[in-house]
mmCIF file of C-alpha atoms in Angstrom:
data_model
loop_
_atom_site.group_PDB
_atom_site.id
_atom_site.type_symbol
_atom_site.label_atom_id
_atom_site.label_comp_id
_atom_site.label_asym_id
_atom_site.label_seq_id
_atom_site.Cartn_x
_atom_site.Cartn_y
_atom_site.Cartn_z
ATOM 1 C CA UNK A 1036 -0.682 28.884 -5.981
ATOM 2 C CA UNK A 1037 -0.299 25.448 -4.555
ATOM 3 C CA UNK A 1038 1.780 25.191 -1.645
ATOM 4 C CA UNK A 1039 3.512 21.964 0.340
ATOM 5 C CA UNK A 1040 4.089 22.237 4.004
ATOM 6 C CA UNK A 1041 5.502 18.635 4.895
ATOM 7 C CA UNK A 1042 8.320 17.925 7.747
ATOM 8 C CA UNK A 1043 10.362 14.885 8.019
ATOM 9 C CA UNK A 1044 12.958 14.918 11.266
ATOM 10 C CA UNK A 1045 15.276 12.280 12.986
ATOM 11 C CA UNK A 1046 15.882 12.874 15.818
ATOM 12 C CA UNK A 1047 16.323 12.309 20.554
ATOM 13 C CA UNK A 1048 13.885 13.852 22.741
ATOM 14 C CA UNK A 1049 15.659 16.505 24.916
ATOM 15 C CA UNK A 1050 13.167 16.305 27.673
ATOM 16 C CA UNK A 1051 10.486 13.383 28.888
ATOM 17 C CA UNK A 1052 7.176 14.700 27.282
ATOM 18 C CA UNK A 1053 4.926 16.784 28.562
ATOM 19 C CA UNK A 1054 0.852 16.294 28.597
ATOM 20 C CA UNK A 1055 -1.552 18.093 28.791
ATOM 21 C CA UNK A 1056 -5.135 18.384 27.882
ATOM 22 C CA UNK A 1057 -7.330 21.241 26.179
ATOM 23 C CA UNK A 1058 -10.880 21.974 28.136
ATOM 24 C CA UNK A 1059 -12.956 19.557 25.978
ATOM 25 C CA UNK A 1060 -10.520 16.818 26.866
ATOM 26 C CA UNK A 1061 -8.620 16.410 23.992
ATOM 27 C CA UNK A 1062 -4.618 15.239 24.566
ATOM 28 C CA UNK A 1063 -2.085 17.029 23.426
ATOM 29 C CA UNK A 1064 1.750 16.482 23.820
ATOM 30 C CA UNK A 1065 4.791 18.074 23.287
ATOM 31 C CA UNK A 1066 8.126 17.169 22.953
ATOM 32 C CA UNK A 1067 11.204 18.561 22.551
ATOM 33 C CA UNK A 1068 13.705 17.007 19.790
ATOM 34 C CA UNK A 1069 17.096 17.578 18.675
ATOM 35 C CA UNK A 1070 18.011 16.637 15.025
ATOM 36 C CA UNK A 1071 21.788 16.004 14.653
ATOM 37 C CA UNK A 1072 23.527 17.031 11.431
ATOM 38 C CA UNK A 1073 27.310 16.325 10.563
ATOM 39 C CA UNK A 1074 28.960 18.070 7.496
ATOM 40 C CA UNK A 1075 32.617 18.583 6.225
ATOM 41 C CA UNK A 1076 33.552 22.499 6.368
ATOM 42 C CA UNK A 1077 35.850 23.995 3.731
ATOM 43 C CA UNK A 1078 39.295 22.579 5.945
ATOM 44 C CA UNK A 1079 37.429 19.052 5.278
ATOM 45 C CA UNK A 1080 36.735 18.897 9.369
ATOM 46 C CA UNK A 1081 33.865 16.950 10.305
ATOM 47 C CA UNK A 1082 31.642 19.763 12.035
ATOM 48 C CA UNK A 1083 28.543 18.877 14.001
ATOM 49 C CA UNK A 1084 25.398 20.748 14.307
ATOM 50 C CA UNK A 1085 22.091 20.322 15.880
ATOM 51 C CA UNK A 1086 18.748 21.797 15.357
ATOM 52 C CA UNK A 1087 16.383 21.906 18.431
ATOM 53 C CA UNK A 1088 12.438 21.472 17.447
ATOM 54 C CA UNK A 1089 9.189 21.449 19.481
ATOM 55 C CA UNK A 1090 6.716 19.208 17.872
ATOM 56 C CA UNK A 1091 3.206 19.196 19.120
ATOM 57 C CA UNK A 1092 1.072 15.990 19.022
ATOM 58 C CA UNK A 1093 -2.642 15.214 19.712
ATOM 59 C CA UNK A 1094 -5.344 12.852 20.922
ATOM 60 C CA UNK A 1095 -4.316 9.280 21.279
ATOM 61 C CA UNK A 1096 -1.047 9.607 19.509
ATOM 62 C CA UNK A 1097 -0.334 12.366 22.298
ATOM 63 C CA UNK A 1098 -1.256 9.704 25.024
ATOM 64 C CA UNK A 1099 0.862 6.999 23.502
ATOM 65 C CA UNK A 1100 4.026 9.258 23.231
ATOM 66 C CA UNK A 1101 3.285 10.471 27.245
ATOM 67 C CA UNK A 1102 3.577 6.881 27.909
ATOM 68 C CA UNK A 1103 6.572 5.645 26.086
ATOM 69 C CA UNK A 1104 9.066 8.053 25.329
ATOM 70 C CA UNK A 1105 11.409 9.603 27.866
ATOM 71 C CA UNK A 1106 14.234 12.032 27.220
ATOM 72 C CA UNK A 1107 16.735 10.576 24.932
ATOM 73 C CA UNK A 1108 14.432 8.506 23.169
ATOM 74 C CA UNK A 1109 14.851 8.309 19.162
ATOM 75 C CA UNK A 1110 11.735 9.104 17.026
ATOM 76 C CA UNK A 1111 11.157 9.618 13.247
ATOM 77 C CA UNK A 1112 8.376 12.688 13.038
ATOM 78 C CA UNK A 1113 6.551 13.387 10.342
ATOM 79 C CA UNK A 1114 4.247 16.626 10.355
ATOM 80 C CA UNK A 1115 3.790 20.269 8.643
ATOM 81 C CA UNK A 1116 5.346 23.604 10.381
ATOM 82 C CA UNK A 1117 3.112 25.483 11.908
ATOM 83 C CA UNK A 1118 3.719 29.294 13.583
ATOM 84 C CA UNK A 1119 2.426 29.960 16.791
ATOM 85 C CA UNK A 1120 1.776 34.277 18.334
ATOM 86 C CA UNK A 1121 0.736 34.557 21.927
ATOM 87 C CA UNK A 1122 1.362 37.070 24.123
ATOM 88 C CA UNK A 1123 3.951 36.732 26.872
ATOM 89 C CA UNK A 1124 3.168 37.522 30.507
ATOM 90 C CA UNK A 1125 4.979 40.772 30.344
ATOM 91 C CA UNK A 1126 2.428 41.735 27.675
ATOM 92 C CA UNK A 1127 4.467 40.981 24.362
ATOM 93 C CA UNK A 1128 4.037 39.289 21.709
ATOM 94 C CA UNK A 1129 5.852 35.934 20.877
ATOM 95 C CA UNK A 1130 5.501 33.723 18.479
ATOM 96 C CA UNK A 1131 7.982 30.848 17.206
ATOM 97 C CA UNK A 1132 7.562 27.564 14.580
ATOM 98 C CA UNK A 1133 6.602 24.205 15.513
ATOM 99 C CA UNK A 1134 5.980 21.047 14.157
ATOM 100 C CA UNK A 1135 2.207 19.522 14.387
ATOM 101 C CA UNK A 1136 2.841 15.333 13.957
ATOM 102 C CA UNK A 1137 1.378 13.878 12.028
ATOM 103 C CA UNK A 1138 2.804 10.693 12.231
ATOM 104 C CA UNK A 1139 5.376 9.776 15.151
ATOM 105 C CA UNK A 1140 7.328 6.527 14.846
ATOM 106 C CA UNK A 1141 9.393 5.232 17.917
ATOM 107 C CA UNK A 1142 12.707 3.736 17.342
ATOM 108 C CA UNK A 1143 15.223 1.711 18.522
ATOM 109 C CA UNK A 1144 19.013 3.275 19.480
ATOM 110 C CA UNK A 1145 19.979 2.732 16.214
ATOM 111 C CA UNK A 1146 17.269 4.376 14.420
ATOM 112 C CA UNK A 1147 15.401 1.163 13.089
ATOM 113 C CA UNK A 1148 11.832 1.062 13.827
ATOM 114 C CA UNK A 1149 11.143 -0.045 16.940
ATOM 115 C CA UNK A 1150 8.077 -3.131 16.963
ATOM 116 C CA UNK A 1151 4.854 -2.444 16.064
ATOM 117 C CA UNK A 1152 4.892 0.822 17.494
ATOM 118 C CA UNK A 1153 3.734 3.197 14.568
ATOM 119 C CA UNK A 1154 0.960 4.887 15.363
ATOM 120 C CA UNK A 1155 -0.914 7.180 12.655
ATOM 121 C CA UNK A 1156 -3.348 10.057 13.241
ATOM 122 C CA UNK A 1157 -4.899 11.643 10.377
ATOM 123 C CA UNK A 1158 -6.110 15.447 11.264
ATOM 124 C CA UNK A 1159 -7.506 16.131 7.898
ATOM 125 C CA UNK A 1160 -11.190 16.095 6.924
ATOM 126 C CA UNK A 1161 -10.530 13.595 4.403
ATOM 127 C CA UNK A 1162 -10.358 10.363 4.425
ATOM 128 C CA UNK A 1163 -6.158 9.488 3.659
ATOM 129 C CA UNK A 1164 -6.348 6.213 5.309
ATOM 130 C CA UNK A 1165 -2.882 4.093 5.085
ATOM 131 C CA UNK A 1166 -2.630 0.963 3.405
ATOM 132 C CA UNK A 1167 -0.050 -0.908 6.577
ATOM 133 C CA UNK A 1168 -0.122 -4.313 4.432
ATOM 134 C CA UNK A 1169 2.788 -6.124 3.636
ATOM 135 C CA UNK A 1170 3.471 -5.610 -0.263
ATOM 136 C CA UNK A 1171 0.845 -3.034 -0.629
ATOM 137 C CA UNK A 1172 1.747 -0.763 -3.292
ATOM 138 C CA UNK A 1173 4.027 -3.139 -5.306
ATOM 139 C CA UNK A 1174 3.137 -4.411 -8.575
ATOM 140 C CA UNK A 1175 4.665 -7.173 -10.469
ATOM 141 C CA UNK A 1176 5.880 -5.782 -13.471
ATOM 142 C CA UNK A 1177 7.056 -8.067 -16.684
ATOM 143 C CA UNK A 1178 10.371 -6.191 -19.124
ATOM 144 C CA UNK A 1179 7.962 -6.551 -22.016
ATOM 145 C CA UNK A 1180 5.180 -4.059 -20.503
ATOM 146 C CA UNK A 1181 7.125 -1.438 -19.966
ATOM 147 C CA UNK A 1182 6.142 1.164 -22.880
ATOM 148 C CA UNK A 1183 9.804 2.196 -23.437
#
């Protein structure tokens, strides 16, 4: 069975980020991010929500976050869930979902993207390099070749 594991969130850091690095030296960040969500309930009241996330990101993309974002900044994050089991000082088990970014984009305070600052990691073995160029991906396409 094919499965999809893909995570797009909106969202303000709730803490400055915190780094740290594994024993062979590899970065690894995490931040803490709360995704607003505003619905009508049955009265027609405007209700608001909000969903509190830890996403994990690593290596360079880890360092960059670490340097720029502080609590309260906005970021678009785009990663897969992942579930995490350790075992707690008191000697039970925990475990509890994450995010591992793929992809964090900084923006500005009104959610636009902020510069130049996209940075990409790829973790897979792969190569799923991104075309960045402008008008990559568009085709000109004349009425009279569409088949229909």
């Amino acid at each position: 069975m094919v499965g999809l594991n893909k995570v797009f969130l909106m969202g303000n850091l709730t803490r400055d980020p915190e780094l740290r690095y594994t024993p062979s030296g590899t970065a690894v960040v995490t931040i803490g991010l709360a995704v607003n969500r505003e619905y009508r309930d049955k009265n027609g009241e405007i209700q608001k929500e909000v969903c509190y996330v830890d996403v994990d990101a690593w290596a360079r993309q880890a360092e960059l976050c670490a340097d720029f974002l502080h609590k309260g900044s906005p970021v678009h994050v785009e990663g897969r869930l992942q579930y995490d089991t350790w075992e707690g000082p008191d000697g039970e088990k925990r475990s509890k979902h994450k995010v591992r970014a793929d992809r964090v984009q900084f923006l500005d305070k009104s959610g636009r993207l902020e510069g130049q600052r996209d940075y990409d990691v790829d973790y897979s073995d792969h190569d799923n390099s991104h075309s960045h160029a402008v008008g990559a991906g568009v085709h000109d396409t004349a009425e009279d070749d569409i088949p229909f």
